[in-house]
Short mmCIF file of C-alpha atoms in Angstrom, two decimals:
data_model
loop_
_atom_site.label_atom_id
_atom_site.label_comp_id
_atom_site.label_asym_id
_atom_site.label_seq_id
_atom_site.Cartn_x
_atom_site.Cartn_y
_atom_site.Cartn_z
CA UNK A 424 -10.07 -13.04 -3.06
CA UNK A 425 -8.51 -12.65 -6.44
CA UNK A 426 -5.48 -10.36 -5.59
CA UNK A 427 -3.72 -7.98 -7.88
CA UNK A 428 0.03 -8.72 -7.50
CA UNK A 429 1.71 -6.89 -10.38
CA UNK A 430 2.93 -3.79 -8.55
CA UNK A 431 5.03 -2.65 -11.58
CA UNK A 432 1.91 -2.54 -13.77
CA UNK A 433 -0.02 -0.53 -11.21
CA UNK A 434 2.82 1.96 -10.98
CA UNK A 435 3.08 2.16 -14.75
CA UNK A 436 -0.68 2.96 -15.07
CA UNK A 437 -0.35 5.43 -12.22
CA UNK A 438 2.48 7.18 -14.00
CA UNK A 439 0.34 7.50 -17.23
CA UNK A 440 -2.65 8.78 -15.36
CA UNK A 441 -0.53 11.00 -13.16
CA UNK A 442 -2.15 9.69 -9.94
CA UNK A 443 -1.05 7.80 -6.88
CA UNK A 444 -0.63 4.06 -7.56
CA UNK A 445 -2.89 3.29 -4.53
CA UNK A 446 -5.70 4.93 -6.45
CA UNK A 447 -5.08 2.55 -9.46
CA UNK A 448 -5.05 -0.50 -7.12
CA UNK A 449 -8.30 0.55 -5.42
CA UNK A 450 -9.96 1.22 -8.73
CA UNK A 451 -9.17 -2.30 -9.84
CA UNK A 452 -10.74 -3.84 -6.77
CA UNK A 453 -13.76 -1.50 -7.02
CA UNK A 454 -14.36 -2.74 -10.63
CA UNK A 455 -14.01 -6.42 -9.44
CA UNK A 456 -16.76 -5.65 -6.88
CA UNK A 457 -18.89 -4.13 -9.59
CA UNK A 458 -18.29 -7.08 -11.87
CA UNK A 459 -19.28 -9.55 -9.01
CA UNK A 460 -22.47 -7.66 -8.29
CA UNK A 461 -23.37 -7.49 -12.00
CA UNK A 462 -23.10 -11.27 -12.18
CA UNK A 463 -25.75 -11.60 -9.41
CA UNK A 464 -29.40 -11.97 -10.14
CA UNK A 465 -32.36 -12.32 -7.82
CA UNK A 466 -36.00 -12.91 -8.82
CA UNK A 467 -38.04 -9.78 -8.79
CA UNK A 468 -35.16 -7.39 -8.12
CA UNK A 469 -33.20 -5.07 -10.31
CA UNK A 470 -29.83 -3.79 -9.33
CA UNK A 471 -28.68 -0.45 -10.95
CA UNK A 472 -25.18 1.08 -10.73
CA UNK A 473 -25.31 4.58 -9.38
CA UNK A 474 -23.64 7.53 -7.68
CA UNK A 475 -20.35 9.23 -8.40
CA UNK A 476 -18.58 6.02 -9.27
CA UNK A 477 -21.13 5.48 -12.07
CA UNK A 478 -20.62 9.09 -13.21
CA UNK A 479 -16.83 8.45 -13.54
CA UNK A 480 -16.54 4.84 -14.50
CA UNK A 481 -19.68 4.37 -16.69
CA UNK A 482 -21.02 7.80 -17.89
CA UNK A 483 -17.44 9.22 -18.07
CA UNK A 484 -18.76 12.68 -17.06
CA UNK A 485 -16.31 13.30 -14.22
CA UNK A 486 -12.74 12.37 -13.65
CA UNK A 487 -12.80 12.09 -9.89
CA UNK A 488 -11.99 8.92 -8.02
CA UNK A 489 -14.98 7.73 -6.01
CA UNK A 490 -14.44 5.12 -3.32
CA UNK A 491 -18.02 4.12 -2.78
CA UNK A 492 -19.69 1.66 -5.11
CA UNK A 493 -23.43 2.61 -5.07
CA UNK A 494 -26.43 0.64 -6.20
CA UNK A 495 -30.12 1.40 -6.39
CA UNK A 496 -32.57 -1.47 -5.99
CA UNK A 497 -35.91 -1.76 -7.55
CA UNK A 498 -38.54 -4.43 -6.81
CA UNK A 499 -42.33 -4.89 -7.19
CA UNK A 500 -42.36 -7.61 -4.56
CA UNK A 501 -43.23 -5.28 -1.70
CA UNK A 502 -46.55 -4.17 -3.05
CA UNK A 503 -49.50 -5.10 -0.79
CA UNK A 504 -47.18 -6.67 1.78
CA UNK A 505 -47.17 -5.90 5.47
CA UNK A 506 -44.13 -4.14 7.05
CA UNK A 507 -42.91 -7.42 8.55
CA UNK A 508 -43.25 -9.17 5.14
CA UNK A 509 -41.40 -6.40 3.41
CA UNK A 510 -38.60 -6.56 5.97
CA UNK A 511 -38.34 -10.23 5.45
CA UNK A 512 -38.31 -10.05 1.65
CA UNK A 513 -35.58 -7.35 1.85
CA UNK A 514 -33.64 -9.33 4.47
CA UNK A 515 -33.60 -12.39 2.19
CA UNK A 516 -32.40 -10.25 -0.74
CA UNK A 517 -29.58 -8.67 1.44
CA UNK A 518 -28.42 -12.03 2.63
CA UNK A 519 -28.35 -13.34 -0.83
CA UNK A 520 -26.23 -10.45 -2.12
CA UNK A 521 -23.83 -10.86 0.77
CA UNK A 522 -23.55 -14.61 0.36
CA UNK A 523 -22.78 -14.00 -3.35
CA UNK A 524 -20.11 -11.41 -2.55
CA UNK A 525 -18.55 -13.73 0.11
CA UNK A 526 -17.78 -16.27 -2.57
CA UNK A 527 -15.14 -13.78 -3.92
CA UNK A 528 -14.31 -11.39 -1.05
CA UNK A 529 -13.54 -11.64 2.63
CA UNK A 530 -16.38 -9.84 4.47
CA UNK A 531 -16.52 -9.71 8.24
CA UNK A 532 -20.09 -9.73 9.67
CA UNK A 533 -19.35 -6.66 11.76
CA UNK A 534 -18.66 -4.82 8.53
CA UNK A 535 -22.25 -5.26 7.35
CA UNK A 536 -24.83 -2.63 8.31
CA UNK A 537 -28.54 -2.32 7.56
CA UNK A 538 -31.16 0.27 8.45
CA UNK A 539 -34.67 1.44 7.56
CA UNK A 540 -35.97 -2.21 7.78
CA UNK A 541 -33.41 -3.32 5.18
CA UNK A 542 -34.32 -0.60 2.71
CA UNK A 543 -30.59 0.25 2.96
CA UNK A 544 -27.63 -1.94 3.63
CA UNK A 545 -23.83 -1.53 3.19
CA UNK A 546 -20.72 -3.59 3.25
CA UNK A 547 -17.21 -2.43 4.13
CA UNK A 548 -14.76 -4.53 2.13
CA UNK A 549 -11.15 -4.71 3.07
CA UNK A 550 -8.76 -5.47 0.19
CA UNK A 551 -5.07 -6.37 0.13
CA UNK A 552 -2.82 -3.55 -0.85
CA UNK A 553 0.74 -3.22 -2.16
CA UNK A 554 1.04 0.41 -1.21
CA UNK A 555 0.66 2.71 1.71
CA UNK A 556 -2.74 4.49 1.58
CA UNK A 557 -3.06 8.01 0.37
CA UNK A 558 -4.34 10.38 3.09
CA UNK A 559 -7.47 10.98 0.95
CA UNK A 560 -8.28 7.27 0.65
CA UNK A 561 -10.35 5.17 3.01
CA UNK A 562 -8.66 1.84 3.96
CA UNK A 563 -11.63 -0.11 2.51
CA UNK A 564 -14.29 -0.14 -0.22
CA UNK A 565 -17.74 0.83 0.83
CA UNK A 566 -20.61 -0.92 -1.12
CA UNK A 567 -24.00 0.51 -0.60
CA UNK A 568 -27.42 -0.73 -1.67
CA UNK A 569 -30.58 1.46 -1.39
CA UNK A 570 -34.12 0.62 -2.22
CA UNK A 571 -35.18 3.50 -4.54
CA UNK A 572 -37.29 3.31 -7.67
CA UNK A 573 -35.91 5.10 -10.69
CA UNK A 574 -37.80 8.02 -12.31
CA UNK A 575 -35.94 7.77 -15.52
CA UNK A 576 -34.98 4.85 -17.60
CA UNK A 577 -31.64 3.23 -16.76
CA UNK A 578 -28.81 3.61 -19.27
CA UNK A 579 -26.51 0.77 -20.18
CA UNK A 580 -22.67 1.06 -20.26
CA UNK A 581 -19.55 -1.04 -19.95
CA UNK A 582 -16.97 -0.38 -17.28
CA UNK A 583 -13.15 -0.90 -17.30
CA UNK A 584 -10.53 -0.51 -14.60
CA UNK A 585 -7.74 1.79 -15.29
CA UNK A 586 -5.52 -1.24 -15.69
CA UNK A 587 -7.70 -2.89 -18.36
CA UNK A 588 -8.22 0.42 -20.04
CA UNK A 589 -4.64 1.26 -20.49
CA UNK A 590 -3.56 -2.33 -21.26
CA UNK A 591 -6.09 -2.22 -24.13
CA UNK A 592 -8.11 -5.16 -22.68
CA UNK A 593 -11.83 -5.64 -22.85
CA UNK A 594 -13.86 -4.02 -20.04
CA UNK A 595 -14.38 -6.20 -17.05
CA UNK A 596 -18.02 -5.24 -16.82
CA UNK A 597 -20.19 -5.44 -19.92
CA UNK A 598 -23.64 -3.79 -20.33
CA UNK A 599 -24.44 -2.85 -16.79
CA UNK A 600 -27.64 -0.89 -16.03
CA UNK A 601 -26.79 2.56 -14.62
CA UNK A 602 -28.91 5.37 -13.12
CA UNK A 603 -29.39 8.17 -15.67
CA UNK A 604 -26.98 10.98 -15.09
CA UNK A 605 -29.88 13.48 -14.71
CA UNK A 606 -31.23 11.47 -11.81
CA UNK A 607 -27.82 11.30 -10.21
CA UNK A 608 -27.60 15.07 -10.44
CA UNK A 609 -30.95 15.51 -8.63
CA UNK A 610 -29.76 13.19 -5.91
CA UNK A 611 -26.53 15.16 -5.51
CA UNK A 612 -28.19 18.53 -5.46
CA UNK A 613 -30.75 17.35 -2.92
CA UNK A 614 -27.92 15.84 -0.82
CA UNK A 615 -26.07 19.18 -0.61
CA UNK A 616 -29.32 20.87 0.39
CA UNK A 617 -30.03 18.68 3.42
CA UNK A 618 -26.67 17.20 4.36
CA UNK A 619 -24.87 20.57 4.81
CA UNK A 620 -27.39 21.98 7.39
CA UNK A 621 -27.55 18.60 9.09
CA UNK A 622 -23.80 18.45 9.28
CA UNK A 623 -23.67 21.89 10.97
CA UNK A 624 -26.19 20.75 13.52
CA UNK A 625 -24.12 17.52 14.08
CA UNK A 626 -20.88 19.55 14.61
CA UNK A 627 -22.72 21.65 17.22
CA UNK A 628 -23.75 18.48 18.98
CA UNK A 629 -20.34 16.85 18.60
CA UNK A 630 -21.72 13.98 16.60
CA UNK A 631 -20.31 14.74 13.10
CA UNK A 632 -20.05 11.84 10.67
CA UNK A 633 -16.46 11.93 9.25
CA UNK A 634 -17.81 11.05 5.80
CA UNK A 635 -19.54 14.40 5.68
CA UNK A 636 -16.18 16.00 5.14
CA UNK A 637 -16.24 14.95 1.54
CA UNK A 638 -19.68 16.19 0.81
CA UNK A 639 -17.99 18.87 -1.35
CA UNK A 640 -17.55 16.22 -4.06
CA UNK A 641 -21.20 16.93 -5.01
CA UNK A 642 -20.27 20.59 -5.85
CA UNK A 643 -17.53 19.31 -8.10
CA UNK A 644 -19.82 16.76 -9.82
CA UNK A 645 -22.63 19.21 -10.34
CA UNK A 646 -20.19 21.65 -11.98
CA UNK A 647 -19.64 19.01 -14.72
CA UNK A 648 -23.40 18.01 -14.82
CA UNK A 649 -24.64 21.62 -15.10
CA UNK A 650 -24.98 21.80 -18.88
CA UNK A 651 -26.67 18.40 -18.99
CA UNK A 652 -29.30 19.14 -16.38
CA UNK A 653 -30.33 22.67 -17.53
CA UNK A 654 -30.97 21.27 -21.08
CA UNK A 655 -33.19 18.46 -19.73
CA UNK A 656 -36.84 19.60 -19.89
CA UNK A 657 -38.10 17.90 -16.73
CA UNK A 658 -35.13 18.54 -14.51
CA UNK A 659 -36.91 21.16 -12.38
CA UNK A 660 -39.90 18.83 -11.83
CA UNK A 661 -37.73 15.86 -10.96
CA UNK A 662 -35.45 17.90 -8.60
CA UNK A 663 -38.47 19.51 -6.83
CA UNK A 664 -39.82 16.02 -6.14
CA UNK A 665 -36.51 14.76 -4.78
CA UNK A 666 -36.12 17.84 -2.59
CA UNK A 667 -39.67 17.32 -1.15
CA UNK A 668 -38.99 13.63 -0.58
CA UNK A 669 -35.88 14.53 1.41
CA UNK A 670 -37.51 17.32 3.38
CA UNK A 671 -37.39 15.67 6.81
CA UNK A 672 -33.86 14.42 6.57
CA UNK A 673 -32.48 17.69 8.14
CA UNK A 674 -34.76 18.98 10.88
CA UNK A 675 -33.28 22.47 10.91
CA UNK A 676 -34.58 23.18 7.39
CA UNK A 677 -37.62 20.86 7.28
CA UNK A 678 -40.71 22.54 5.93
CA UNK A 679 -38.87 25.61 4.53
CA UNK A 680 -39.42 26.77 0.96
CA UNK A 681 -36.81 25.77 -1.60
CA UNK A 682 -35.47 29.29 -1.91
CA UNK A 683 -34.98 29.48 1.86
CA UNK A 684 -33.04 26.19 1.80
CA UNK A 685 -30.96 27.44 -1.16
CA UNK A 686 -30.04 30.62 0.74
CA UNK A 687 -29.08 28.80 3.89
CA UNK A 688 -26.77 26.41 2.14
CA UNK A 689 -25.20 29.04 -0.15
CA UNK A 690 -24.45 31.19 2.92
CA UNK A 691 -22.63 28.33 4.54
CA UNK A 692 -20.71 27.33 1.36
CA UNK A 693 -19.58 31.02 0.80
CA UNK A 694 -18.55 31.81 4.36
CA UNK A 695 -17.48 28.61 6.14
CA UNK A 696 -13.71 28.14 5.48
CA UNK A 697 -13.77 24.41 6.18
CA UNK A 698 -15.54 23.67 2.86
CA UNK A 699 -12.83 25.16 0.45
CA UNK A 700 -10.23 23.38 2.52
CA UNK A 701 -12.10 20.03 2.18
CA UNK A 702 -12.60 20.62 -1.47
CA UNK A 703 -8.85 20.87 -1.93
CA UNK A 704 -8.31 17.74 0.05
CA UNK A 705 -11.12 15.43 -1.03
CA UNK A 706 -11.75 16.62 -4.58
CA UNK A 707 -8.45 17.91 -5.89
CA UNK A 708 -6.78 15.06 -4.04
CA UNK A 709 -8.97 12.50 -5.71
CA UNK A 710 -8.97 13.82 -9.30
CA UNK A 711 -7.36 12.24 -12.25
CA UNK A 712 -8.38 14.90 -14.71
CA UNK A 713 -5.80 16.11 -17.17
CA UNK A 714 -5.26 19.87 -16.79
CA UNK A 715 -6.71 22.24 -14.31
CA UNK A 716 -9.69 21.59 -12.09
CA UNK A 717 -12.52 24.01 -11.31
CA UNK A 718 -11.69 25.99 -8.23
CA UNK A 719 -14.00 25.74 -5.19
CA UNK A 720 -15.48 29.21 -5.84
CA UNK A 721 -16.38 28.33 -9.39
CA UNK A 722 -18.25 25.13 -8.32
CA UNK A 723 -20.21 27.20 -5.72
CA UNK A 724 -21.07 29.79 -8.43
CA UNK A 725 -22.39 27.03 -10.64
CA UNK A 726 -24.46 25.63 -7.77
CA UNK A 727 -25.86 29.14 -7.15
CA UNK A 728 -26.69 29.45 -10.93
CA UNK A 729 -28.56 26.10 -10.66
CA UNK A 730 -30.51 27.36 -7.55
CA UNK A 731 -31.53 30.50 -9.58
CA UNK A 732 -32.51 28.42 -12.58
CA UNK A 733 -34.72 26.16 -10.46
CA UNK A 734 -36.24 29.09 -8.64
CA UNK A 735 -37.38 30.77 -11.85
#
């Protein structure tokens, strides 16, 4: 692995950005992962940078550090194939991606996970660090790949690490395809709608996923995406389709009308005290924005306005 060893430079960049130096270090490694994936090609497959990291590093819409590096995968090769053939095609693609990543990074096989017949796979990537980890940071990078066709045309951006940006160097990643911010917003809205009720069920059954504690990041991101989405003519249509596609992901709300789902989630967000606490920890603790951040109540109010807008 190409290691970053200039601790003084990391600390200098951190001082300028007014953030923990461990964030700057992790940002650098995340961008190296992004660069490596961008260099990869596989016949019949498209890889599109997505999620909160794309919103911050490519779209520059949010200034929140995101530890996951998310990609959406598109392919036409599964058409008219049996389930076994599809699984084999996706397995070959997954193995090719991981083999490519292993030429640069140390990846243990037990840190590779796949589900849904290889429609989704992820890699936990450990990286060397010069600093003690912030309490808000995971001790690894999580790289996720999900088969999911885009509704909107991808947008192309270049991406710099904080180090290259403030050192006035060229971006490490040039002209990478990124999911449209409107489509990212629909994914985040729908995720709030099903993951919060599902989390509450998981808590009751003592099977909570620790990663659900940072789901409040979607509230923060939608706060900054609000003006963009309400001015997009087909946002309601796209969001309605996404919510319907995710309908069975939380059994407690499956089959309910959208307004009912909105009311359930808003009631939880307004009355459950763990969510504002998690917002302070996982959003404020991961922000590199200059100036004040929106308070938790403001982000919930914006989410509620979006719910009303969609219901009209």
